[in-house]
Amino acid sequence: DSARRLATAFWPGPVTVIVPRAPGIGAAAAGGQASIGLRCPSHPVAQALLREAARRGVAGVAAPSANRFGRVSPTSAAHVAQEFGDALWVLDGGDCPLGIESTIVDCSRGRPVLLRPGVLTRAQLEAALGEPLWAADDQAPRASGTLASHYAPQARVRLWRPAALAQALAAAASAAAQINAGPPQVDLLPLGGADAASRRPWGSTQINAGPPQVDLLPLGGAGAAPQQAGKGLAVYSRREGVGQPGVLWRCQPADPAAVAHELFAVLRDFDQAGVAEIWVERPPDGPAWEGVLDRLKRAAAP
C-alpha cells in the first residue's frame, strides 16, 4: 500500500505516514484519533535511542514536538532548553541536519493525501507512490503543523515579494532619516483650527493671560507624521544587507535546502533580539521551495 511504498523509499528519513491505529496502540499515543502518524528517524542519536528502547522491550516511542504549541520548532538542544528550562531532560544530538519538520502523508483513507510538505518534493513522493498525491480536505486527520497559523515567533512575520520588500525598506529608511534628523517642523495653530485665529476676539485681558494654546501638527497635516518602520525590525532577504540603523539583517541563501536548515534558528535568533517585526523575502515558487513556503505562510498568518 501507499504507506509501505513511502517507508521503503524514504525510511529512515523525513517522511511521516498516517495509517489506521491498530487495536493494541493506546489512544493517547494518537491524540485520541483513529489514525496514527509513524516515522523512522535517520539521525544516529535517535536511532541509538530506539535501539536501546527495543533492547528494553519498548516497541516504539510516542512523543510530541519539543516546543510549545504553535511556536517555532526547535532545531537544536539549546532551543529546547531556552523554551522549557529545567522542566525537560534533553538528549543533545547536535543541530537538526534538515531543519524543517518531516513531510506528512495521510495514507489512512485509501488515496495518499499530502498534509504537510517538507524537504522531499512532490515529484519524489509521487515517484515512490506510483500515483499522484491528493490535496488535504476537511476530513483529513489532525496532524502537527497543519493549522493555518503555526511556527510563529513572538515578533510579527511579514512576507514580501522582492520588489515590494525593496520599496518597504526604502520607505522605512526614509522615515528613520526624518526622525533622526531632529524634531519635526510644525505649524502653530490655535485650538480649533486655522479659521479660529481670525474669529477669536483677542482682547487685552486674553493677551496678558499668556500665549494662546496651540495644536502641534507636522507640516503637511496629521497624516504626514512619519512612521519609524525601521525600529525593532529584522530582515531575512536574499539581498545584501543595506546597513540601515536599527535593522537586523540575515542574508537568505539561494539554496532551498540551506533555507530549510536554518529557517527556524533564524526566526528564534530574531525573537531573542527582541524585534517587533520580521520581514522575510518570499522565496521563489517551485517544488523545491514548497516546504519552506508552507512554514513561512503559517508563521505569517494572523
CSV table of N, CA and C in Angstrom, one decimal, residues 27 39 64 86 107-108 110 115 135 148 150 209 217 223 251 262 294:
chain,number,residue,atom,x,y,z
A,27,ALA,N,-4.9,5.1,22.7
A,27,ALA,CA,-5.4,6.3,22.1
A,27,ALA,C,-4.5,7.5,22.4
A,39,ARG,N,6.9,7.4,11.9
A,39,ARG,CA,8.1,7.8,11.2
A,39,ARG,C,9.3,7.1,11.8
A,64,PRO,N,5.5,14.2,21.6
A,64,PRO,CA,5.2,15.4,20.8
A,64,PRO,C,6.4,16.2,20.4
A,86,ASP,N,14.6,23.8,32.9
A,86,ASP,CA,14.9,22.5,33.6
A,86,ASP,C,13.7,21.6,33.6
A,107,CYS,N,-2.1,8.3,4.7
A,107,CYS,CA,-2.4,7.0,3.9
A,107,CYS,C,-3.5,6.2,4.6
A,108,SER,N,-4.3,6.8,5.4
A,108,SER,CA,-5.3,6.1,6.1
A,108,SER,C,-6.7,6.0,5.4
A,110,GLY,N,-7.2,5.4,1.8
A,110,GLY,CA,-7.2,4.8,0.5
A,110,GLY,C,-6.4,5.5,-0.5
A,115,LEU,N,-0.5,16.3,3.6
A,115,LEU,CA,-1.0,17.1,4.7
A,115,LEU,C,0.0,18.3,5.0
A,135,ALA,N,-4.8,16.7,-2.5
A,135,ALA,CA,-4.7,17.8,-1.6
A,135,ALA,C,-5.5,17.5,-0.3
A,148,ALA,N,-3.6,26.8,10.2
A,148,ALA,CA,-3.3,28.0,9.4
A,148,ALA,C,-2.2,28.8,9.9
A,150,HIS,N,0.9,28.8,12.5
A,150,HIS,CA,1.7,27.9,13.3
A,150,HIS,C,3.2,28.3,13.1
A,209,ALA,N,-3.0,87.2,29.5
A,209,ALA,CA,-3.1,85.9,30.2
A,209,ALA,C,-2.0,85.0,29.7
A,217,LEU,N,1.2,70.2,14.8
A,217,LEU,CA,1.0,69.3,13.7
A,217,LEU,C,2.2,69.3,12.8
A,223,GLY,N,-1.7,63.5,9.0
A,223,GLY,CA,-1.4,62.3,8.3
A,223,GLY,C,0.1,62.2,7.8
A,251,CYS,N,21.2,37.3,5.6
A,251,CYS,CA,21.1,37.0,4.2
A,251,CYS,C,20.5,35.6,4.0
A,262,GLU,N,18.1,26.4,8.2
A,262,GLU,CA,18.4,27.5,9.1
A,262,GLU,C,17.1,28.3,9.5
A,294,ASP,N,5.5,26.8,2.9
A,294,ASP,CA,4.5,26.4,3.9
A,294,ASP,C,4.7,26.9,5.3
